[in-house]
Coordinates of C-alpha atoms (C1' of nucleotides) in Angstrom, one line a residue:
Chain A
M13 CA -25.6 77.7 22.1
D14 CA -28.8 77.1 24.0
I15 CA -29.3 73.3 23.2
Q16 CA -32.8 72.4 24.2
R17 CA -32.9 69.7 26.8
K18 CA -36.0 68.2 25.4
D19 CA -34.2 67.3 22.3
V20 CA -32.2 64.8 24.3
H21 CA -34.8 62.6 25.6
N22 CA -32.7 59.6 26.9
S23 CA -31.3 61.5 29.7
D24 CA -30.4 58.9 32.2
L25 CA -26.8 59.6 31.3
P26 CA -24.9 61.3 34.0
V27 CA -22.1 62.9 31.9
L28 CA -22.2 66.3 30.0
C29 CA -20.1 66.2 27.0
Q30 CA -17.8 69.1 26.8
A31 CA -17.6 69.0 23.0
C32 CA -21.4 68.8 22.4
E33 CA -22.5 70.7 25.3
S34 CA -25.1 68.0 25.6
R35 CA -26.0 64.6 27.1
H36 CA -26.4 61.9 24.8
R37 CA -26.1 58.1 24.5
G38 CA -24.3 57.7 21.4
V39 CA -20.8 57.8 22.6
C40 CA -20.1 60.3 25.2
G41 CA -22.4 58.9 27.8
A42 CA -19.9 56.1 28.4
L43 CA -16.7 58.3 28.6
T44 CA -14.9 59.4 31.7
P45 CA -14.6 63.2 32.3
D46 CA -10.9 62.9 31.2
Q47 CA -11.8 61.2 28.0
L48 CA -14.5 63.8 27.2
L49 CA -12.0 66.5 27.8
Q50 CA -9.7 64.8 25.3
L51 CA -12.4 64.1 22.9
S52 CA -13.5 67.8 23.0
K53 CA -10.2 68.9 21.6
H54 CA -10.7 66.9 18.5
S55 CA -14.4 67.4 18.0
T56 CA -16.2 69.8 15.9
R57 CA -19.8 71.1 15.8
R58 CA -21.6 71.6 12.7
T59 CA -25.0 72.8 11.7
L60 CA -26.5 71.4 8.5
E61 CA -29.2 72.6 6.2
P62 CA -32.0 70.1 5.2
G63 CA -30.7 68.0 2.3
A64 CA -27.0 68.4 3.1
E65 CA -25.2 65.0 2.9
L66 CA -23.3 63.6 5.8
A67 CA -22.0 60.6 4.2
G68 CA -22.1 58.8 0.9
E69 CA -22.9 55.1 0.4
S70 CA -19.6 53.8 -0.7
I71 CA -17.5 56.7 0.5
Q72 CA -15.2 56.3 3.3
T73 CA -16.0 58.5 6.1
K74 CA -13.3 59.6 8.4
T75 CA -15.6 60.7 11.3
Y76 CA -18.2 59.7 13.6
S77 CA -21.0 62.1 14.8
N78 CA -23.5 62.4 17.4
I79 CA -26.8 64.0 16.5
I80 CA -27.5 66.9 18.8
S81 CA -30.6 67.9 17.3
G82 CA -32.7 67.3 14.1
V83 CA -33.4 64.2 12.0
V84 CA -31.0 62.2 9.7
K85 CA -32.4 60.0 7.0
L86 CA -30.3 56.8 6.0
S87 CA -31.0 55.8 2.4
K88 CA -30.0 53.3 -0.3
M89 CA -30.4 53.9 -4.0
M90 CA -30.6 51.5 -6.9
A91 CA -28.7 51.9 -10.2
D92 CA -31.8 53.2 -11.9
G93 CA -32.6 55.8 -9.2
R94 CA -35.3 54.0 -7.1
Q95 CA -34.6 54.9 -3.4
Q96 CA -35.5 53.5 -0.2
I97 CA -34.9 55.2 3.1
V98 CA -33.7 52.5 5.5
G99 CA -33.6 54.2 8.7
L100 CA -34.1 57.6 10.5
Q101 CA -31.9 58.9 13.3
F102 CA -32.9 61.3 15.9
A103 CA -31.0 63.0 18.6
P104 CA -29.2 61.6 20.5
D105 CA -28.2 58.8 18.2
F106 CA -24.9 58.0 17.1
L107 CA -23.9 58.1 13.5
G108 CA -21.3 56.1 11.8
R109 CA -20.3 52.6 11.4
P110 CA -17.7 51.5 13.8
F111 CA -15.0 49.1 12.3
R112 CA -16.3 49.4 8.9
K113 CA -14.6 51.1 5.9
E114 CA -17.7 51.8 3.9
N115 CA -21.0 53.2 5.1
G116 CA -23.4 51.1 3.1
V117 CA -25.9 53.7 3.3
S118 CA -26.0 57.5 2.6
A119 CA -26.8 59.9 5.3
E120 CA -28.7 63.1 4.6
A121 CA -30.0 65.7 6.9
A122 CA -33.8 65.6 6.8
T123 CA -34.4 68.7 8.8
G124 CA -31.8 71.2 10.0
V125 CA -29.4 69.1 11.9
K126 CA -26.8 69.8 14.5
V127 CA -24.0 67.2 14.9
C128 CA -20.9 66.9 16.9
S129 CA -18.1 65.2 14.9
F130 CA -14.9 63.6 15.8
P131 CA -12.3 61.5 13.9
K132 CA -12.7 57.7 13.9
Q133 CA -9.1 57.1 15.1
V134 CA -9.9 58.9 18.4
I135 CA -13.0 56.9 19.1
E136 CA -11.5 53.6 18.0
R137 CA -8.6 54.1 20.4
M138 CA -10.9 54.9 23.2
I139 CA -12.8 51.8 22.5
G140 CA -9.8 49.8 22.9
E141 CA -9.3 51.3 26.3
M142 CA -12.9 51.2 27.4
P143 CA -15.2 48.1 26.9
E144 CA -18.1 50.1 28.4
L145 CA -17.9 52.2 25.2
E146 CA -18.2 49.2 23.0
H147 CA -21.1 48.0 25.0
K148 CA -22.9 51.2 24.3
L149 CA -22.4 50.8 20.6
L150 CA -23.6 47.2 20.7
E151 CA -26.8 48.5 22.5
Q152 CA -27.4 51.1 19.8
T153 CA -26.8 48.6 17.1
L154 CA -29.3 46.3 18.5
D155 CA -31.9 48.9 18.8
E156 CA -31.3 49.9 15.2
L157 CA -31.5 46.3 14.2
D158 CA -34.9 46.0 16.1
E159 CA -36.2 49.0 14.3
A160 CA -35.1 47.8 10.8
R161 CA -36.9 44.5 11.4
N162 CA -40.1 46.2 12.6
W163 CA -40.0 48.4 9.4
M164 CA -39.5 45.2 7.3
L165 CA -42.8 44.0 8.5
T166 CA -44.3 47.3 7.5
L167 CA -42.7 47.4 4.1
G168 CA -43.5 43.9 3.3
R169 CA -46.9 43.2 4.6
K170 CA -48.9 46.6 5.4
T171 CA -51.3 48.3 3.0
A172 CA -50.6 52.0 2.0
G173 CA -53.1 53.2 4.5
E174 CA -51.3 51.2 7.4
K175 CA -47.9 52.3 6.2
V176 CA -48.8 56.0 6.5
A177 CA -50.4 55.5 9.8
S178 CA -47.4 53.6 10.9
F179 CA -45.1 56.4 9.9
L180 CA -47.1 59.1 11.8
L181 CA -47.0 56.8 14.9
L182 CA -43.2 56.3 14.5
I183 CA -42.7 60.1 14.4
A184 CA -45.0 60.9 17.3
T185 CA -43.2 58.1 19.3
H186 CA -39.7 59.5 18.7
A187 CA -40.7 63.1 19.2
F188 CA -42.3 62.3 22.6
P189 CA -41.1 59.1 23.7
D190 CA -42.6 59.4 27.2
N191 CA -46.0 60.8 26.0
E192 CA -48.7 59.6 28.5
S193 CA -51.7 61.3 27.1
D194 CA -53.7 60.0 24.3
S195 CA -53.4 62.9 22.0
V196 CA -50.2 64.4 20.5
E197 CA -49.0 66.9 17.9
F198 CA -45.8 67.3 16.1
E199 CA -44.0 68.6 12.9
L200 CA -43.4 66.1 10.1
P201 CA -39.6 66.1 9.7
M202 CA -39.6 65.4 6.1
S203 CA -41.3 66.0 2.7
R204 CA -44.1 63.8 1.2
M205 CA -41.5 62.4 -1.4
D206 CA -39.3 61.4 1.6
I207 CA -42.1 59.7 3.4
A208 CA -42.9 57.9 0.2
D209 CA -39.2 56.7 -0.1
F210 CA -39.5 55.5 3.5
L211 CA -42.7 53.7 3.1
G212 CA -41.9 52.3 -0.4
L213 CA -44.8 54.1 -1.9
T214 CA -45.2 57.1 -4.4
M215 CA -45.7 60.7 -3.3
E216 CA -49.3 60.7 -4.5
T217 CA -50.4 57.6 -2.7
V218 CA -48.8 59.1 0.6
S219 CA -50.9 62.3 -0.2
R220 CA -54.0 60.4 -0.7
Q221 CA -53.8 58.3 2.5
L222 CA -53.1 61.4 4.5
T223 CA -56.1 62.9 3.0
K224 CA -58.2 59.9 3.9
L225 CA -57.0 59.9 7.5
R226 CA -57.8 63.5 7.7
A227 CA -61.2 63.0 6.3
D228 CA -61.9 60.2 8.8
G229 CA -60.8 62.6 11.7
V230 CA -57.9 60.5 12.7
I231 CA -55.5 63.4 12.2
R232 CA -55.5 67.1 11.5
I233 CA -52.9 68.7 9.3
I234 CA -52.0 72.3 9.3
N235 CA -49.7 74.1 7.0
N236 CA -48.6 70.7 5.4
R237 CA -46.2 69.8 8.2
H238 CA -47.8 70.4 11.5
V239 CA -49.8 67.2 12.5
E240 CA -52.5 66.9 15.4
V241 CA -53.4 63.4 16.5
P242 CA -56.5 63.7 18.8
D243 CA -56.6 60.1 19.6
I244 CA -53.5 57.9 19.3
A245 CA -55.3 54.7 19.7
R246 CA -57.3 55.2 16.5
L247 CA -54.1 56.1 14.7
S248 CA -52.6 52.9 16.1
D249 CA -55.6 50.9 14.9
R250 CA -55.0 52.5 11.4
A251 CA -51.4 51.2 11.5
G252 CA -52.5 47.6 11.9
M253 CA -51.3 47.1 15.4
Chain B
M10 CA -20.0 12.9 14.8
D11 CA -18.5 14.1 11.8
I12 CA -19.4 17.8 11.4
Q13 CA -18.7 18.8 7.7
R14 CA -16.1 21.5 7.7
K15 CA -17.8 23.0 4.6
D16 CA -20.8 24.0 6.6
V17 CA -18.5 26.4 8.5
H18 CA -17.3 28.7 5.9
N19 CA -15.8 31.7 8.0
S20 CA -12.9 29.5 9.0
D21 CA -10.3 31.9 9.8
L22 CA -10.9 31.1 13.5
P23 CA -8.3 29.1 15.2
V24 CA -10.2 27.4 17.9
L25 CA -12.2 24.4 17.7
C26 CA -15.1 24.4 20.2
Q27 CA -15.2 21.4 22.4
A28 CA -19.0 21.8 22.8
C29 CA -19.9 22.0 19.2
E30 CA -17.0 20.1 17.8
S31 CA -16.9 22.8 15.2
R32 CA -15.3 26.1 14.4
H33 CA -17.6 29.1 14.2
R34 CA -17.6 32.8 14.6
G35 CA -20.7 33.3 16.7
V36 CA -19.1 33.0 20.1
C37 CA -16.8 30.4 20.6
G38 CA -14.3 31.9 18.1
A39 CA -13.4 34.4 20.5
L40 CA -12.9 32.2 23.6
T41 CA -9.7 30.9 25.2
P42 CA -9.2 27.0 25.4
D43 CA -10.1 27.2 29.2
Q44 CA -13.3 29.1 28.6
L45 CA -14.2 26.7 25.8
L46 CA -13.9 23.9 28.1
Q47 CA -15.9 25.5 30.7
L48 CA -18.6 26.3 28.2
S49 CA -18.7 22.7 27.0
K50 CA -19.8 21.7 30.3
H51 CA -23.0 23.8 30.3
S52 CA -23.8 23.3 26.6
T53 CA -26.1 21.0 24.8
R54 CA -26.5 20.0 21.2
R55 CA -29.8 19.7 19.6
T56 CA -31.0 18.6 16.2
L57 CA -34.3 20.3 15.0
E58 CA -36.9 19.1 12.5
P59 CA -38.0 21.7 9.9
G60 CA -40.6 23.8 11.4
A61 CA -39.6 23.5 15.0
E62 CA -39.5 26.7 17.0
L63 CA -36.5 27.9 18.7
A64 CA -37.7 31.1 20.2
G65 CA -41.0 33.0 20.5
E66 CA -41.7 36.6 19.7
S67 CA -42.2 37.8 23.3
I68 CA -41.0 34.7 25.1
Q69 CA -37.9 34.9 27.3
T70 CA -35.4 32.7 26.0
K71 CA -32.8 31.5 28.6
T72 CA -30.3 30.2 26.2
Y73 CA -28.0 31.4 23.2
S74 CA -27.2 29.1 20.4
N75 CA -24.6 28.7 17.6
I76 CA -26.0 27.3 14.4
I77 CA -23.9 24.3 13.4
S78 CA -25.8 23.5 10.2
G79 CA -29.0 24.4 8.5
V80 CA -31.0 27.6 8.2
V81 CA -33.2 29.4 10.7
K82 CA -35.7 31.9 9.8
L83 CA -36.6 35.0 11.9
S84 CA -40.1 36.2 11.5
K85 CA -42.6 38.7 12.9
M86 CA -46.3 38.3 12.8
M87 CA -49.3 40.9 12.8
A88 CA -52.4 40.4 14.8
D89 CA -54.4 39.2 11.9
G90 CA -51.9 36.5 10.8
R91 CA -49.9 38.4 8.2
Q92 CA -46.3 37.4 8.5
Q93 CA -42.9 38.7 7.4
I94 CA -39.7 36.8 7.6
V95 CA -37.1 39.5 8.7
G96 CA -34.0 37.5 8.4
L97 CA -32.4 34.2 7.7
Q98 CA -29.5 32.8 9.8
F99 CA -27.1 30.3 8.4
A100 CA -24.3 28.3 10.0
P101 CA -22.1 29.5 11.7
D102 CA -24.3 32.4 12.9
F103 CA -25.1 33.2 16.6
L104 CA -28.6 33.0 17.6
G105 CA -29.9 35.1 20.5
R106 CA -30.2 38.7 21.7
P107 CA -27.5 39.7 24.2
F108 CA -28.7 41.7 27.0
R109 CA -32.3 41.7 25.9
K110 CA -35.1 40.1 27.8
E111 CA -37.4 39.6 24.8
N112 CA -36.5 38.3 21.4
G113 CA -38.7 40.6 19.2
V114 CA -38.7 38.0 16.6
S115 CA -39.6 34.3 16.6
A116 CA -37.0 31.8 15.4
E117 CA -38.0 28.7 13.6
A118 CA -36.0 26.0 11.8
A119 CA -36.4 26.3 8.1
T120 CA -34.5 23.3 7.3
G121 CA -33.2 20.6 9.7
V122 CA -31.0 22.4 12.0
K123 CA -28.3 21.5 14.4
V124 CA -27.5 23.9 17.3
C125 CA -25.3 24.1 20.1
S126 CA -27.0 25.8 23.0
F127 CA -25.8 27.3 26.5
P128 CA -27.3 29.3 29.2
K129 CA -27.4 33.2 28.8
Q130 CA -25.8 33.5 32.2
V131 CA -22.8 31.6 31.4
I132 CA -22.1 33.7 28.2
E133 CA -22.9 37.0 29.9
R134 CA -20.4 36.4 32.5
M135 CA -17.8 35.5 29.9
I136 CA -18.5 38.7 28.1
G137 CA -17.8 40.6 31.2
E138 CA -14.4 39.0 31.4
M139 CA -13.7 39.2 27.7
P140 CA -14.2 42.5 25.7
E141 CA -13.1 40.5 22.7
L142 CA -16.3 38.5 22.9
E143 CA -18.4 41.7 22.9
H144 CA -16.5 42.7 19.9
K145 CA -17.5 39.6 18.0
L146 CA -21.1 40.2 18.9
L147 CA -20.9 43.8 17.7
E148 CA -19.6 42.7 14.4
Q149 CA -22.3 40.1 13.8
T150 CA -25.0 42.5 14.8
L151 CA -23.5 45.1 12.3
D152 CA -23.7 42.5 9.7
E153 CA -27.3 41.6 10.5
L154 CA -28.1 45.3 10.3
D155 CA -26.5 45.6 6.8
E156 CA -28.5 42.6 5.8
A157 CA -31.8 43.9 7.1
R158 CA -31.3 47.3 5.4
N159 CA -30.4 45.7 2.1
W160 CA -33.5 43.8 2.4
M161 CA -35.5 47.0 3.2
L162 CA -34.7 48.1 -0.3
T163 CA -35.8 44.9 -1.8
L164 CA -39.0 44.9 0.0
G165 CA -39.9 48.6 -0.6
R166 CA -38.6 49.2 -4.1
K167 CA -38.2 46.0 -6.0
T168 CA -40.7 44.4 -8.4
A169 CA -41.9 40.8 -7.8
G170 CA -39.6 39.5 -10.4
E171 CA -36.6 41.4 -8.9
K172 CA -37.5 40.2 -5.4
V173 CA -37.5 36.5 -6.5
A174 CA -34.2 36.9 -8.3
S175 CA -32.7 38.8 -5.3
F176 CA -33.7 35.8 -3.1
L177 CA -32.1 33.2 -5.2
L178 CA -29.0 35.3 -5.2
L179 CA -29.0 35.7 -1.5
I180 CA -29.2 31.9 -1.0
A181 CA -26.6 31.2 -3.7
T182 CA -24.3 33.7 -2.0
H183 CA -24.7 32.2 1.4
A184 CA -24.4 28.6 0.3
F185 CA -21.2 29.3 -1.4
P186 CA -19.8 32.5 -0.2
D187 CA -16.5 32.1 -2.0
N188 CA -17.9 30.8 -5.4
E189 CA -15.7 32.1 -8.2
S190 CA -17.3 30.4 -11.2
D191 CA -20.2 31.9 -13.0
S192 CA -22.6 29.0 -12.4
V193 CA -23.9 27.5 -9.3
E194 CA -26.5 25.2 -7.9
F195 CA -28.1 24.7 -4.6
E196 CA -31.2 23.5 -2.6
L197 CA -33.9 26.1 -1.7
P198 CA -33.8 25.9 2.0
M199 CA -37.5 26.8 2.3
S200 CA -41.0 26.4 0.8
R201 CA -42.8 28.6 -1.6
M202 CA -44.9 30.0 1.1
D203 CA -41.8 30.8 3.2
I204 CA -40.2 32.6 0.2
A205 CA -43.3 34.7 -0.2
D206 CA -43.3 35.7 3.6
F207 CA -39.6 36.6 3.1
L208 CA -40.3 38.8 -0.1
G209 CA -43.7 40.3 1.1
L210 CA -45.4 38.5 -1.7
T211 CA -48.0 35.7 -2.1
M212 CA -47.1 32.1 -2.8
E213 CA -48.7 32.3 -6.2
T214 CA -46.6 35.3 -7.3
V215 CA -43.4 33.6 -6.1
S216 CA -44.3 30.6 -8.3
R217 CA -45.2 32.5 -11.3
Q218 CA -41.9 34.6 -11.1
L219 CA -39.8 31.3 -10.6
T220 CA -41.6 29.9 -13.8
K221 CA -40.9 33.0 -15.7
L222 CA -37.1 32.7 -14.8
R223 CA -37.1 29.2 -15.7
A224 CA -38.9 29.9 -19.0
D225 CA -36.3 32.6 -19.8
G226 CA -33.5 30.1 -19.1
V227 CA -32.1 32.1 -16.1
I228 CA -32.5 29.2 -13.8
R229 CA -33.4 25.5 -13.9
I230 CA -35.5 23.8 -11.2
I231 CA -35.4 20.1 -10.5
N232 CA -37.7 18.5 -8.0
N233 CA -39.1 21.8 -6.7
R234 CA -36.1 22.5 -4.5
H235 CA -32.8 22.0 -6.4
V236 CA -31.9 25.2 -8.4
E237 CA -29.3 25.4 -11.0
V238 CA -28.0 28.9 -12.2
P239 CA -26.0 28.7 -15.3
D240 CA -25.0 32.2 -15.3
I241 CA -25.0 34.2 -12.2
A242 CA -24.7 37.5 -13.9
R243 CA -27.9 37.2 -15.6
L244 CA -29.6 36.3 -12.5
S245 CA -28.0 39.4 -10.8
D246 CA -29.5 41.5 -13.7
R247 CA -32.9 40.2 -13.0
A248 CA -32.4 41.1 -9.4
G249 CA -32.0 44.8 -10.5
M250 CA -28.4 45.0 -9.4
Chain C
dT25 C1' -53.8 -0.1 -7.3
dG26 C1' -56.2 3.6 -5.9
dA27 C1' -57.2 7.0 -2.1
dT28 C1' -55.5 10.8 0.5
dG29 C1' -52.7 14.8 1.7
dT30 C1' -49.2 18.2 0.8
dC31 C1' -47.0 21.3 -1.9
dC32 C1' -46.9 23.6 -6.1
dT33 C1' -48.5 25.5 -10.6
dT34 C1' -51.7 27.7 -13.6
dG35 C1' -55.9 30.4 -14.9
dA36 C1' -59.5 34.1 -14.3
dT37 C1' -60.8 38.0 -12.0
dT38 C1' -60.3 42.0 -8.8
dC39 C1' -58.4 45.5 -6.5
dT40 C1' -54.6 48.3 -4.9
dC41 C1' -51.3 51.3 -6.1
dA42 C1' -48.3 53.6 -9.8
dT43 C1' -48.4 56.6 -13.6
dC44 C1' -49.6 60.4 -16.0
dA45 C1' -51.6 64.9 -16.0
dA46 C1' -53.9 68.9 -14.3
dG47 C1' -54.8 71.8 -10.7
dT48 C1' -54.2 74.2 -6.1
dC49 C1' -51.8 76.7 -2.6
dA50 C1' -48.3 79.4 -0.2
dG51 C1' -44.2 82.0 -0.4
dG52 C1' -40.6 84.7 -2.7
dC53 C1' -39.7 88.5 -5.6
dA54 C1' -40.0 92.0 -9.2
Chain D
dT12 C1' -50.1 93.3 -7.4
dG13 C1' -49.2 89.7 -10.2
dC14 C1' -46.0 86.3 -11.7
dC15 C1' -43.1 82.5 -10.7
dT16 C1' -41.7 78.4 -8.3
dG17 C1' -41.9 74.3 -5.5
dA18 C1' -44.6 71.4 -2.8
dC19 C1' -48.7 69.1 -2.4
dT20 C1' -53.4 67.3 -3.8
dT21 C1' -56.6 65.5 -6.9
dG22 C1' -58.4 63.0 -10.9
dA23 C1' -58.2 59.5 -14.7
dT24 C1' -56.2 55.6 -16.3
dG25 C1' -53.5 51.4 -16.3
dA26 C1' -50.3 47.7 -14.6
dG27 C1' -48.9 44.5 -11.4
dA28 C1' -49.9 41.8 -7.7
dA29 C1' -53.6 39.7 -4.6
dT30 C1' -57.3 36.9 -4.5
dC31 C1' -60.2 33.1 -5.8
dA32 C1' -60.4 28.7 -7.9
dA33 C1' -58.9 24.5 -10.3
dG34 C1' -55.6 21.5 -11.5
dG35 C1' -51.2 18.8 -11.6
dA36 C1' -47.2 16.3 -9.3
dC37 C1' -45.5 13.4 -5.9
dA38 C1' -45.2 10.9 -1.5
dT39 C1' -47.7 8.0 1.9
dC40 C1' -50.6 4.6 3.1
dA41 C1' -54.3 1.3 2.9

DNA sequence: TGATGTCCTTGATTCTCATCAAGTCAGGCA
DNA sequence: TGCCTGACTTGATGAGAATCAAGGACATCA
């Protein structure tokens, strides 16, 4: 019940959603108090375990969700089982594909995740009434497109070492978007295998590159998940930026 | 000037743009005749040579454009010169980033290209007046996001051979979106080097994989650019689909 | 006709990362 | 306490793609 405000970093939004008890940009940020109240009636909150599936690749989903806390991974799979994670979504992102029948990607909780879901119908009707809402969706979609294209550069042209450094940088940035200091620490939101699937590598290569970064003093790792970065600029160098 | 209708495949749009003398989905498809007339006054048509730059990575662009014919490549570059093509845009796509100052990617003509350009201001004002226009933009942006994510799977998880086959399939699909027969032929819109930059490979590897596809009878290549695919299903197999 | 340049192909070698196989570590549980 | 399990690390080996280096093919131009 006590939603941490720090989870919700993009807090220039004035409205507090009745359903999620949270501010977020995905959808609710654009709604009027009346609409929020109406939305609240149709929305449900859920808590998901790591690994729980939110949506399948070609399954029709009847709901949209706002991520309240946690990290969701979006992935695609080939017929023979090779997998690629094509995006990560953090609170307070919006989850779901407006005006599309199929998802195109499957969505799975990477960490424990809290979401606030509501039926497509309701949101799509509201979009019709409120151009502002559609504008929000366009903005988020443009952001996701930027991230996807940045990641294409990473996948296509970076070495294993640069990829792993880029990943750490990405997580650090999303965990503390406003970080000013030159050091940072955070928890990795996913397993070595997931990281490998995100970077187009194998688990072993990810492990080796992490070991190398550690040996070179660029990072410290405690307990397999907790990462300390004493000097972000050095990590950034390693990422090829 | 006799714009070929076949260039504009998404022809469910009723309106013929006065400026471009063409139907297309990018923007004009959503406008009223009055607005089209108004837009015509501000728009200019340009013909670009292959290699001509339409927009730089961090340069502010003051115009939007519809692609009338030809192929535009969107790319990102690292400090040391490594390059990745992050998207291809075909007629009748819309080119430009609504509501963003910077492009994030640089846009360059891959083939000879005809575009119809107009000032950002004009379009952004029209968007304010017409939610329908914003909806069109959202739809295109969602399409581009899908394509980007599909390509991430290709970049991260496919072998060199699968990548090259995937590329050929992509071009075939865009050149003839409604193709029903099981054979197809087309012109490659870009050089081996560009293909390599799109696939995250070297020129030499692209060349070798094309040679192998040819040796196996999956494709025929005439004059370095003209490609014949006798059996699309075989090519599709090679692409790992 | 031959010289030049560009784009592409082919060959030889190197190197990065995947694969296969142990081995380590921490937590859960009898 | 010791065993078990799952997640991660480390090591040895090999395959696939990059790199380095020639060698065509084709057009332009003198």
